[in-house]
PDB file of C-alpha atoms in Angstrom:
ATOM      1  CA  MET C  11      31.202 -41.986 -71.457  1.00 63.00           C
ATOM      2  CA  ALA C  12      29.249 -43.744 -74.218  1.00 70.00           C
ATOM      3  CA  ASN C  13      27.915 -46.284 -71.726  1.00 72.00           C
ATOM      4  CA  GLU C  14      26.768 -43.483 -69.417  1.00 78.00           C
ATOM      5  CA  LEU C  15      24.921 -41.750 -72.253  1.00 80.00           C
ATOM      6  CA  ILE C  16      23.229 -44.990 -73.267  1.00 84.00           C
ATOM      7  CA  ALA C  17      22.216 -45.715 -69.672  1.00 84.00           C
ATOM      8  CA  THR C  18      20.852 -42.171 -69.225  1.00 85.00           C
ATOM      9  CA  GLU C  19      18.795 -42.398 -72.422  1.00 84.00           C
ATOM     10  CA  ARG C  20      17.481 -45.828 -71.456  1.00 87.00           C
ATOM     11  CA  LEU C  21      16.401 -44.500 -68.044  1.00 79.00           C
ATOM     12  CA  ARG C  22      14.820 -41.416 -69.634  1.00 82.00           C
ATOM     13  CA  ARG C  23      12.676 -43.583 -71.893  1.00 86.00           C
ATOM     14  CA  GLU C  24      11.704 -45.822 -68.992  1.00 83.00           C
ATOM     15  CA  LEU C  25      10.654 -42.759 -66.957  1.00 86.00           C
ATOM     16  CA  ALA C  26       8.651 -41.378 -69.866  1.00 86.00           C
ATOM     17  CA  GLU C  27       6.497 -44.506 -69.755  1.00 86.00           C
ATOM     18  CA  SER C  28       6.324 -44.719 -65.949  1.00 87.00           C
ATOM     19  CA  ASP C  29       3.421 -43.823 -63.719  1.00 88.00           C
ATOM     20  CA  PHE C  30       3.946 -41.032 -61.183  1.00 92.00           C
ATOM     21  CA  PRO C  31       1.100 -41.677 -58.715  1.00 94.00           C
ATOM     22  CA  ARG C  32      -0.370 -38.536 -57.186  1.00 93.00           C
ATOM     23  CA  PRO C  33      -0.821 -38.506 -53.410  1.00 95.00           C
ATOM     24  CA  ALA C  34      -4.227 -38.828 -51.783  1.00 93.00           C
ATOM     25  CA  ALA C  35      -3.512 -35.711 -49.699  1.00 95.00           C
ATOM     26  CA  THR C  36      -1.037 -32.842 -49.941  1.00 97.00           C
ATOM     27  CA  ARG C  37       2.505 -33.881 -48.969  1.00 97.00           C
ATOM     28  CA  VAL C  38       4.528 -31.100 -47.343  1.00 98.00           C
ATOM     29  CA  PHE C  39       8.337 -31.408 -47.400  1.00 98.00           C
ATOM     30  CA  ALA C  40      10.896 -29.252 -45.630  1.00 97.00           C
ATOM     31  CA  VAL C  41      14.151 -29.539 -47.592  1.00 97.00           C
ATOM     32  CA  SER C  42      16.843 -28.965 -45.019  1.00 94.00           C
ATOM     33  CA  ASN C  43      20.543 -29.363 -44.321  1.00 90.00           C
ATOM     34  CA  GLN C  44      22.408 -26.703 -42.367  1.00 83.00           C
ATOM     35  CA  LYS C  45      25.588 -27.628 -44.203  1.00 82.00           C
ATOM     36  CA  GLY C  46      25.840 -25.321 -47.217  1.00 80.00           C
ATOM     37  CA  GLY C  47      26.711 -26.350 -50.763  1.00 82.00           C
ATOM     38  CA  VAL C  48      25.017 -29.744 -50.711  1.00 86.00           C
ATOM     39  CA  GLY C  49      22.570 -29.049 -53.538  1.00 87.00           C
ATOM     40  CA  LYS C  50      19.591 -28.257 -51.311  1.00 93.00           C
ATOM     41  CA  THR C  51      17.961 -25.601 -53.483  1.00 95.00           C
ATOM     42  CA  THR C  52      18.880 -27.433 -56.686  1.00 95.00           C
ATOM     43  CA  THR C  53      17.248 -30.580 -55.334  1.00 96.00           C
ATOM     44  CA  THR C  54      14.145 -28.675 -54.221  1.00 97.00           C
ATOM     45  CA  VAL C  55      13.406 -26.986 -57.528  1.00 97.00           C
ATOM     46  CA  ASN C  56      14.257 -29.925 -59.773  1.00 97.00           C
ATOM     47  CA  ILE C  57      12.190 -32.485 -57.870  1.00 98.00           C
ATOM     48  CA  ALA C  58       9.314 -29.990 -57.808  1.00 98.00           C
ATOM     49  CA  ALA C  59       9.649 -29.341 -61.549  1.00 97.00           C
ATOM     50  CA  ALA C  60       9.877 -33.049 -62.370  1.00 97.00           C
ATOM     51  CA  LEU C  61       6.694 -33.819 -60.439  1.00 98.00           C
ATOM     52  CA  ALA C  62       4.887 -30.845 -61.962  1.00 97.00           C
ATOM     53  CA  LYS C  63       5.921 -31.910 -65.474  1.00 95.00           C
ATOM     54  CA  ARG C  64       4.158 -35.205 -64.788  1.00 95.00           C
ATOM     55  CA  GLY C  65       0.917 -33.418 -63.944  1.00 93.00           C
ATOM     56  CA  ALA C  66       1.173 -32.855 -60.187  1.00 97.00           C
ATOM     57  CA  ASN C  67       0.200 -29.486 -58.708  1.00 98.00           C
ATOM     58  CA  VAL C  68       3.306 -28.314 -56.874  1.00 98.00           C
ATOM     59  CA  LEU C  69       4.153 -25.294 -54.733  1.00 98.00           C
ATOM     60  CA  VAL C  70       7.721 -24.287 -53.827  1.00 98.00           C
ATOM     61  CA  ILE C  71       8.078 -21.961 -50.846  1.00 98.00           C
ATOM     62  CA  ASP C  72      11.418 -20.177 -51.002  1.00 97.00           C
ATOM     63  CA  SER C  73      12.338 -19.656 -47.357  1.00 96.00           C
ATOM     64  CA  ASP C  74      16.018 -18.907 -47.985  1.00 94.00           C
ATOM     65  CA  PRO C  75      16.958 -15.180 -48.030  1.00 92.00           C
ATOM     66  CA  GLN C  76      19.342 -15.863 -50.936  1.00 92.00           C
ATOM     67  CA  GLY C  77      16.282 -16.446 -53.144  1.00 94.00           C
ATOM     68  CA  ASN C  78      18.015 -19.024 -55.322  1.00 94.00           C
ATOM     69  CA  ALA C  79      14.910 -21.189 -55.687  1.00 96.00           C
ATOM     70  CA  SER C  80      13.006 -18.149 -56.943  1.00 96.00           C
ATOM     71  CA  THR C  81      15.746 -17.515 -59.510  1.00 95.00           C
ATOM     72  CA  ALA C  82      15.718 -21.121 -60.750  1.00 95.00           C
ATOM     73  CA  LEU C  83      11.944 -21.092 -61.138  1.00 96.00           C
ATOM     74  CA  GLY C  84      12.020 -17.856 -63.131  1.00 94.00           C
ATOM     75  CA  VAL C  85       9.830 -15.784 -60.799  1.00 95.00           C
ATOM     76  CA  ASP C  86      10.327 -12.155 -59.828  1.00 93.00           C
ATOM     77  CA  HIS C  87      11.988 -11.699 -56.441  1.00 93.00           C
ATOM     78  CA  ARG C  88      13.379  -8.181 -56.543  1.00 92.00           C
ATOM     79  CA  SER C  89      13.255  -6.198 -53.306  1.00 89.00           C
ATOM     80  CA  GLY C  90       9.688  -5.027 -52.732  1.00 89.00           C
ATOM     81  CA  THR C  91       8.100  -7.971 -54.549  1.00 94.00           C
ATOM     82  CA  PRO C  92       5.343  -9.587 -52.421  1.00 95.00           C
ATOM     83  CA  SER C  93       7.098 -12.562 -50.880  1.00 96.00           C
ATOM     84  CA  ILE C  94       7.270 -15.085 -48.048  1.00 97.00           C
ATOM     85  CA  TYR C  95       8.481 -12.212 -45.846  1.00 96.00           C
ATOM     86  CA  ASP C  96       5.050 -10.560 -46.142  1.00 96.00           C
ATOM     87  CA  VAL C  97       3.380 -13.861 -45.306  1.00 97.00           C
ATOM     88  CA  LEU C  98       5.456 -14.409 -42.157  1.00 96.00           C
ATOM     89  CA  LEU C  99       5.594 -10.858 -40.822  1.00 95.00           C
ATOM     90  CA  ASP C 100       2.474  -9.131 -42.187  1.00 94.00           C
ATOM     91  CA  ASP C 101      -0.063 -11.996 -42.403  1.00 94.00           C
ATOM     92  CA  THR C 102      -0.393 -11.587 -46.186  1.00 97.00           C
ATOM     93  CA  PRO C 103      -2.260 -14.636 -47.601  1.00 97.00           C
ATOM     94  CA  MET C 104      -0.021 -17.003 -49.560  1.00 97.00           C
ATOM     95  CA  ALA C 105      -2.405 -16.925 -52.505  1.00 96.00           C
ATOM     96  CA  LYS C 106      -1.617 -13.224 -52.979  1.00 97.00           C
ATOM     97  CA  VAL C 107       2.152 -13.713 -53.243  1.00 97.00           C
ATOM     98  CA  ALA C 108       2.393 -17.026 -55.138  1.00 97.00           C
ATOM     99  CA  GLN C 109       3.646 -16.768 -58.731  1.00 97.00           C
ATOM    100  CA  ARG C 110       3.206 -19.346 -61.478  1.00 97.00           C
ATOM    101  CA  CYS C 111       6.444 -20.722 -62.933  1.00 96.00           C
ATOM    102  CA  PRO C 112       6.615 -19.541 -66.574  1.00 94.00           C
ATOM    103  CA  ASP C 113       7.814 -22.934 -67.895  1.00 92.00           C
ATOM    104  CA  ILE C 114       5.430 -25.329 -66.121  1.00 96.00           C
ATOM    105  CA  PRO C 115       1.769 -24.357 -65.620  1.00 95.00           C
ATOM    106  CA  THR C 116       1.211 -26.627 -62.582  1.00 97.00           C
ATOM    107  CA  LEU C 117       4.226 -25.284 -60.676  1.00 98.00           C
ATOM    108  CA  TRP C 118       4.000 -22.249 -58.392  1.00 98.00           C
ATOM    109  CA  CYS C 119       6.543 -20.431 -56.249  1.00 98.00           C
ATOM    110  CA  ILE C 120       6.266 -18.153 -53.244  1.00 98.00           C
ATOM    111  CA  PRO C 121       9.444 -16.118 -53.692  1.00 97.00           C
ATOM    112  CA  ALA C 122      12.013 -14.905 -51.182  1.00 96.00           C
ATOM    113  CA  THR C 123      13.465 -11.411 -51.350  1.00 94.00           C
ATOM    114  CA  ILE C 124      16.414  -9.849 -49.559  1.00 93.00           C
ATOM    115  CA  ASP C 125      13.904  -8.565 -46.960  1.00 91.00           C
ATOM    116  CA  LEU C 126      13.888 -12.102 -45.533  1.00 93.00           C
ATOM    117  CA  ALA C 127      17.496 -11.711 -44.336  1.00 91.00           C
ATOM    118  CA  GLY C 128      16.387 -10.119 -41.056  1.00 90.00           C
ATOM    119  CA  ALA C 129      13.272 -12.234 -40.543  1.00 92.00           C
ATOM    120  CA  ASP C 130      14.843 -14.586 -37.993  1.00 89.00           C
ATOM    121  CA  ILE C 131      15.440 -11.604 -35.697  1.00 92.00           C
ATOM    122  CA  GLU C 132      12.159  -9.824 -36.479  1.00 93.00           C
ATOM    123  CA  MET C 133      10.110 -12.932 -35.719  1.00 92.00           C
ATOM    124  CA  VAL C 134      11.510 -13.365 -32.211  1.00 91.00           C
ATOM    125  CA  SER C 135       8.865 -11.074 -30.685  1.00 91.00           C
ATOM    126  CA  VAL C 136       5.971 -12.152 -32.928  1.00 90.00           C
ATOM    127  CA  VAL C 137       3.060 -14.104 -31.434  1.00 88.00           C
ATOM    128  CA  ARG C 138       3.130 -17.839 -32.344  1.00 91.00           C
ATOM    129  CA  ARG C 139       6.478 -17.257 -34.030  1.00 94.00           C
ATOM    130  CA  GLU C 140       7.081 -20.979 -34.689  1.00 95.00           C
ATOM    131  CA  PHE C 141       3.639 -21.374 -36.301  1.00 96.00           C
ATOM    132  CA  ARG C 142       3.588 -18.444 -38.747  1.00 96.00           C
ATOM    133  CA  LEU C 143       4.215 -20.628 -41.791  1.00 97.00           C
ATOM    134  CA  HIS C 144       1.958 -23.395 -40.452  1.00 97.00           C
ATOM    135  CA  ASP C 145      -1.030 -21.076 -40.110  1.00 97.00           C
ATOM    136  CA  ALA C 146      -0.497 -19.431 -43.498  1.00 97.00           C
ATOM    137  CA  LEU C 147      -0.063 -22.717 -45.376  1.00 98.00           C
ATOM    138  CA  HIS C 148      -3.087 -24.350 -43.775  1.00 97.00           C
ATOM    139  CA  GLU C 149      -5.168 -21.328 -44.752  1.00 97.00           C
ATOM    140  CA  LEU C 150      -3.983 -21.809 -48.345  1.00 97.00           C
ATOM    141  CA  LEU C 151      -4.612 -25.579 -48.363  1.00 97.00           C
ATOM    142  CA  GLU C 152      -8.120 -25.112 -47.020  1.00 96.00           C
ATOM    143  CA  GLY C 153      -8.891 -22.558 -49.719  1.00 95.00           C
ATOM    144  CA  PRO C 154      -7.289 -21.767 -53.101  1.00 93.00           C
ATOM    145  CA  GLY C 155      -4.517 -24.369 -52.667  1.00 94.00           C
ATOM    146  CA  LYS C 156      -6.677 -27.368 -51.842  1.00 94.00           C
ATOM    147  CA  GLN C 157      -5.691 -29.052 -55.139  1.00 95.00           C
ATOM    148  CA  LEU C 158      -1.973 -28.981 -54.357  1.00 97.00           C
ATOM    149  CA  ASP C 159      -0.278 -32.387 -54.411  1.00 97.00           C
ATOM    150  CA  TYR C 160       3.124 -31.325 -53.070  1.00 98.00           C
ATOM    151  CA  VAL C 161       4.601 -28.412 -51.156  1.00 98.00           C
ATOM    152  CA  PHE C 162       8.397 -28.114 -50.954  1.00 98.00           C
ATOM    153  CA  ILE C 163       9.905 -25.596 -48.530  1.00 98.00           C
ATOM    154  CA  ASP C 164      13.475 -24.618 -49.373  1.00 97.00           C
ATOM    155  CA  CYS C 165      15.087 -23.892 -45.994  1.00 95.00           C
ATOM    156  CA  PRO C 166      18.134 -21.702 -45.354  1.00 92.00           C
ATOM    157  CA  PRO C 167      21.416 -23.444 -44.408  1.00 88.00           C
ATOM    158  CA  SER C 168      20.843 -22.880 -40.690  1.00 85.00           C
ATOM    159  CA  LEU C 169      18.577 -24.053 -37.887  1.00 83.00           C
ATOM    160  CA  GLY C 170      16.964 -20.692 -37.050  1.00 89.00           C
ATOM    161  CA  LEU C 171      13.319 -19.625 -36.924  1.00 94.00           C
ATOM    162  CA  LEU C 172      12.819 -19.875 -40.694  1.00 95.00           C
ATOM    163  CA  THR C 173      13.854 -23.533 -40.683  1.00 94.00           C
ATOM    164  CA  LEU C 174      11.893 -24.164 -37.494  1.00 95.00           C
ATOM    165  CA  ASN C 175       8.755 -22.748 -39.130  1.00 97.00           C
ATOM    166  CA  ALA C 176       9.243 -25.131 -42.041  1.00 97.00           C
ATOM    167  CA  MET C 177       9.642 -28.126 -39.721  1.00 97.00           C
ATOM    168  CA  VAL C 178       6.517 -27.221 -37.752  1.00 97.00           C
ATOM    169  CA  VAL C 179       4.303 -27.265 -40.850  1.00 97.00           C
ATOM    170  CA  ALA C 180       5.983 -30.130 -42.753  1.00 98.00           C
ATOM    171  CA  GLN C 181       5.089 -33.800 -42.506  1.00 97.00           C
ATOM    172  CA  GLU C 182       8.349 -34.907 -44.101  1.00 97.00           C
ATOM    173  CA  ILE C 183      11.976 -33.819 -44.065  1.00 97.00           C
ATOM    174  CA  LEU C 184      13.998 -34.266 -47.260  1.00 97.00           C
ATOM    175  CA  ILE C 185      17.760 -34.094 -46.682  1.00 95.00           C
ATOM    176  CA  PRO C 186      20.189 -33.720 -49.606  1.00 94.00           C
ATOM    177  CA  ILE C 187      23.611 -35.113 -48.693  1.00 92.00           C
ATOM    178  CA  GLN C 188      26.697 -34.364 -50.752  1.00 89.00           C
ATOM    179  CA  CYS C 189      28.807 -37.424 -51.566  1.00 85.00           C
ATOM    180  CA  GLU C 190      32.006 -35.904 -50.237  1.00 83.00           C
ATOM    181  CA  TYR C 191      34.083 -35.827 -47.069  1.00 79.00           C
ATOM    182  CA  TYR C 192      32.193 -34.425 -44.031  1.00 80.00           C
ATOM    183  CA  ALA C 193      28.910 -35.481 -45.657  1.00 78.00           C
ATOM    184  CA  LEU C 194      27.447 -36.597 -42.347  1.00 78.00           C
ATOM    185  CA  GLU C 195      28.828 -33.595 -40.482  1.00 77.00           C
ATOM    186  CA  GLY C 196      25.958 -31.606 -39.032  1.00 74.00           C
ATOM    187  CA  LEU C 197      23.458 -34.359 -39.783  1.00 81.00           C
ATOM    188  CA  THR C 198      23.451 -35.450 -36.140  1.00 81.00           C
ATOM    189  CA  GLN C 199      22.470 -31.932 -35.063  1.00 82.00           C
ATOM    190  CA  LEU C 200      19.757 -31.798 -37.709  1.00 87.00           C
ATOM    191  CA  ILE C 201      18.309 -35.116 -36.544  1.00 88.00           C
ATOM    192  CA  LYS C 202      18.347 -33.865 -32.919  1.00 89.00           C
ATOM    193  CA  THR C 203      16.492 -30.727 -34.008  1.00 89.00           C
ATOM    194  CA  VAL C 204      13.911 -32.819 -35.852  1.00 92.00           C
ATOM    195  CA  GLU C 205      13.411 -34.964 -32.749  1.00 94.00           C
ATOM    196  CA  MET C 206      12.970 -31.872 -30.590  1.00 93.00           C
ATOM    197  CA  VAL C 207      10.427 -30.405 -33.015  1.00 93.00           C
ATOM    198  CA  ARG C 208       8.605 -33.743 -33.106  1.00 94.00           C
ATOM    199  CA  LYS C 209       8.476 -33.859 -29.319  1.00 95.00           C
ATOM    200  CA  HIS C 210       7.306 -30.307 -28.685  1.00 94.00           C
ATOM    201  CA  LEU C 211       5.768 -28.826 -31.844  1.00 94.00           C
ATOM    202  CA  ASN C 212       4.955 -31.359 -34.586  1.00 96.00           C
ATOM    203  CA  ARG C 213       4.434 -35.018 -33.705  1.00 95.00           C
ATOM    204  CA  ASP C 214       3.874 -35.926 -37.372  1.00 94.00           C
ATOM    205  CA  LEU C 215       7.332 -34.833 -38.571  1.00 96.00           C
ATOM    206  CA  ASP C 216       9.375 -37.613 -40.167  1.00 95.00           C
ATOM    207  CA  VAL C 217      12.788 -37.747 -41.835  1.00 95.00           C
ATOM    208  CA  SER C 218      11.394 -39.618 -44.829  1.00 95.00           C
ATOM    209  CA  THR C 219      13.822 -38.944 -47.673  1.00 96.00           C
ATOM    210  CA  ILE C 220      17.584 -38.625 -48.154  1.00 95.00           C
ATOM    211  CA  VAL C 221      18.966 -37.799 -51.601  1.00 96.00           C
ATOM    212  CA  LEU C 222      22.639 -38.373 -52.411  1.00 94.00           C
ATOM    213  CA  THR C 223      23.862 -35.449 -54.521  1.00 93.00           C
ATOM    214  CA  MET C 224      27.019 -34.672 -56.523  1.00 89.00           C
ATOM    215  CA  PHE C 225      27.713 -38.393 -56.834  1.00 89.00           C
ATOM    216  CA  ASP C 226      30.656 -39.532 -58.933  1.00 85.00           C
ATOM    217  CA  GLY C 227      30.685 -43.329 -59.067  1.00 79.00           C
ATOM    218  CA  ARG C 228      34.245 -43.318 -60.437  1.00 84.00           C
ATOM    219  CA  THR C 229      35.684 -42.233 -57.074  1.00 87.00           C
ATOM    220  CA  ASN C 230      36.131 -44.436 -54.026  1.00 89.00           C
ATOM    221  CA  LEU C 231      35.180 -41.543 -51.739  1.00 87.00           C
ATOM    222  CA  ALA C 232      31.724 -41.081 -53.309  1.00 88.00           C
ATOM    223  CA  ARG C 233      30.999 -44.796 -53.115  1.00 90.00           C
ATOM    224  CA  GLU C 234      32.178 -44.951 -49.500  1.00 90.00           C
ATOM    225  CA  VAL C 235      30.052 -41.966 -48.485  1.00 88.00           C
ATOM    226  CA  ALA C 236      27.013 -43.429 -50.234  1.00 90.00           C
ATOM    227  CA  SER C 237      27.576 -46.755 -48.497  1.00 92.00           C
ATOM    228  CA  GLU C 238      27.922 -45.064 -45.106  1.00 90.00           C
ATOM    229  CA  VAL C 239      24.741 -43.024 -45.539  1.00 90.00           C
ATOM    230  CA  ARG C 240      22.786 -46.101 -46.653  1.00 92.00           C
ATOM    231  CA  ALA C 241      24.103 -48.035 -43.627  1.00 92.00           C
ATOM    232  CA  HIS C 242      22.883 -45.330 -41.242  1.00 89.00           C
ATOM    233  CA  PHE C 243      19.600 -44.564 -43.062  1.00 92.00           C
ATOM    234  CA  PRO C 244      18.642 -47.642 -45.115  1.00 94.00           C
ATOM    235  CA  GLN C 245      14.914 -46.857 -45.353  1.00 94.00           C
ATOM    236  CA  GLN C 246      15.209 -43.135 -46.023  1.00 94.00           C
ATOM    237  CA  THR C 247      17.991 -43.083 -48.642  1.00 95.00           C
ATOM    238  CA  LEU C 248      16.709 -43.180 -52.208  1.00 96.00           C
ATOM    239  CA  GLU C 249      18.188 -45.617 -54.707  1.00 94.00           C
ATOM    240  CA  GLN C 250      18.708 -42.944 -57.364  1.00 95.00           C
ATOM    241  CA  THR C 251      21.718 -40.668 -56.887  1.00 93.00           C
ATOM    242  CA  ILE C 252      22.302 -37.264 -58.463  1.00 94.00           C
ATOM    243  CA  PRO C 253      25.478 -37.024 -60.564  1.00 91.00           C
ATOM    244  CA  ARG C 254      27.599 -33.946 -60.961  1.00 88.00           C
ATOM    245  CA  SER C 255      26.288 -32.144 -64.033  1.00 86.00           C
ATOM    246  CA  VAL C 256      27.213 -28.935 -65.818  1.00 90.00           C
ATOM    247  CA  ARG C 257      23.639 -28.661 -67.116  1.00 90.00           C
ATOM    248  CA  VAL C 258      22.259 -28.700 -63.570  1.00 90.00           C
ATOM    249  CA  SER C 259      24.652 -25.916 -62.546  1.00 89.00           C
ATOM    250  CA  GLU C 260      23.992 -23.678 -65.534  1.00 93.00           C
ATOM    251  CA  ALA C 261      20.184 -23.992 -65.647  1.00 91.00           C
ATOM    252  CA  PRO C 262      19.473 -21.290 -62.979  1.00 90.00           C
ATOM    253  CA  SER C 263      21.415 -18.717 -65.023  1.00 90.00           C
ATOM    254  CA  HIS C 264      18.652 -19.140 -67.615  1.00 91.00           C
ATOM    255  CA  GLY C 265      15.932 -18.775 -64.975  1.00 90.00           C
ATOM    256  CA  GLN C 266      15.088 -22.459 -65.365  1.00 93.00           C
ATOM    257  CA  THR C 267      15.381 -25.844 -63.712  1.00 94.00           C
ATOM    258  CA  VAL C 268      17.386 -28.501 -65.544  1.00 94.00           C
ATOM    259  CA  ILE C 269      14.090 -30.333 -66.141  1.00 94.00           C
ATOM    260  CA  THR C 270      13.105 -27.711 -68.736  1.00 93.00           C
ATOM    261  CA  HIS C 271      16.591 -26.439 -69.619  1.00 94.00           C
ATOM    262  CA  ASP C 272      17.884 -29.800 -70.877  1.00 92.00           C
ATOM    263  CA  PRO C 273      15.449 -32.681 -70.220  1.00 92.00           C
ATOM    264  CA  HIS C 274      17.783 -35.224 -71.871  1.00 91.00           C
ATOM    265  CA  SER C 275      20.755 -34.428 -69.618  1.00 91.00           C
ATOM    266  CA  SER C 276      21.940 -36.841 -66.944  1.00 92.00           C
ATOM    267  CA  GLY C 277      20.950 -34.395 -64.198  1.00 92.00           C
ATOM    268  CA  ALA C 278      17.406 -33.958 -65.481  1.00 94.00           C
ATOM    269  CA  VAL C 279      16.936 -37.711 -65.867  1.00 94.00           C
ATOM    270  CA  ALA C 280      18.330 -38.366 -62.372  1.00 95.00           C
ATOM    271  CA  TYR C 281      16.054 -35.789 -60.736  1.00 96.00           C
ATOM    272  CA  THR C 282      13.063 -37.188 -62.627  1.00 96.00           C
ATOM    273  CA  ALA C 283      13.959 -40.650 -61.307  1.00 96.00           C
ATOM    274  CA  VAL C 284      14.168 -39.229 -57.773  1.00 97.00           C
ATOM    275  CA  ALA C 285      10.748 -37.603 -58.264  1.00 97.00           C
ATOM    276  CA  ARG C 286       9.275 -40.937 -59.356  1.00 96.00           C
ATOM    277  CA  GLU C 287      10.772 -42.666 -56.316  1.00 96.00           C
ATOM    278  CA  ILE C 288       9.228 -40.048 -54.009  1.00 97.00           C
ATOM    279  CA  ALA C 289       5.840 -40.383 -55.725  1.00 96.00           C
ATOM    280  CA  VAL C 290       5.869 -44.187 -55.619  1.00 95.00           C
ATOM    281  CA  ARG C 291       7.037 -44.293 -51.987  1.00 89.00           C
ATOM    282  CA  GLY C 292       4.237 -41.932 -51.001  1.00 79.00           C
ATOM    283  CA  ALA C 293       1.633 -44.061 -52.749  1.00 74.00           C
ATOM    284  CA  ALA C 294       3.000 -47.205 -51.042  1.00 69.00           C
ATOM    285  CA  THR C 295       2.889 -45.523 -47.621  1.00 69.00           C
ATOM    286  CA  ALA C 296      -0.684 -44.343 -48.177  1.00 65.00           C
ATOM    287  CA  ALA C 297      -1.705 -47.873 -49.184  1.00 59.00           C
TER     288      ALA C 297
END
């Protein structure tokens, strides 16, 4: 335990002195995994918060009807609140529904309300149904959102129209994978969906980033799962893993990410390290 605390503090200090290069153009991530309980929303909001804390302009689009990302970022998402539902179904401009995160001035969120629960069905008959999010986001990026460095879309745990919309507009897919049994279950289907989207709707889509979550290095199972994922996806899997952390779990109950709730905790330090890796990888790719 003492060694872990020392290592966490050492990494925190190293990160505090590190450069987080900002991208030359807006990077748009769809954070997706149809398997539930893998830390998808937690990963979305904490990476976004970590990048924003280091000066990046970041937008989180909550595209999950549960609205958990909106809760973690401390924005209003009661029924009737202008939300991503209005953007997708009523052509409301994103700039009119985006809310600034109260803890980090360079972090914004487009919330999800319970209204989004029926959106997959309602969108079936809508013109350009797969491109609703694409058109709205590009309108934002060409206008009031042109200074955004990152956009993270928190997808629902399914491969319906909401997730498809995210994949059509994104350049990159970020997949959180839980370091437990069945970790790779469903990943094959997700990869097939990505390939189909790339072929028919978005040639630029790339599975660029895999984050190993809920990692406990003391167990053989976690190490084996991590090894298996790295063997299958050596280029995409980040070096930094996310440990199990009580602080990470309790932060949303305070309407916060762990980055602001307890910046010295192992979870906050790990997510900040993941954010740095994403920033550095993006700068290397651009170069």
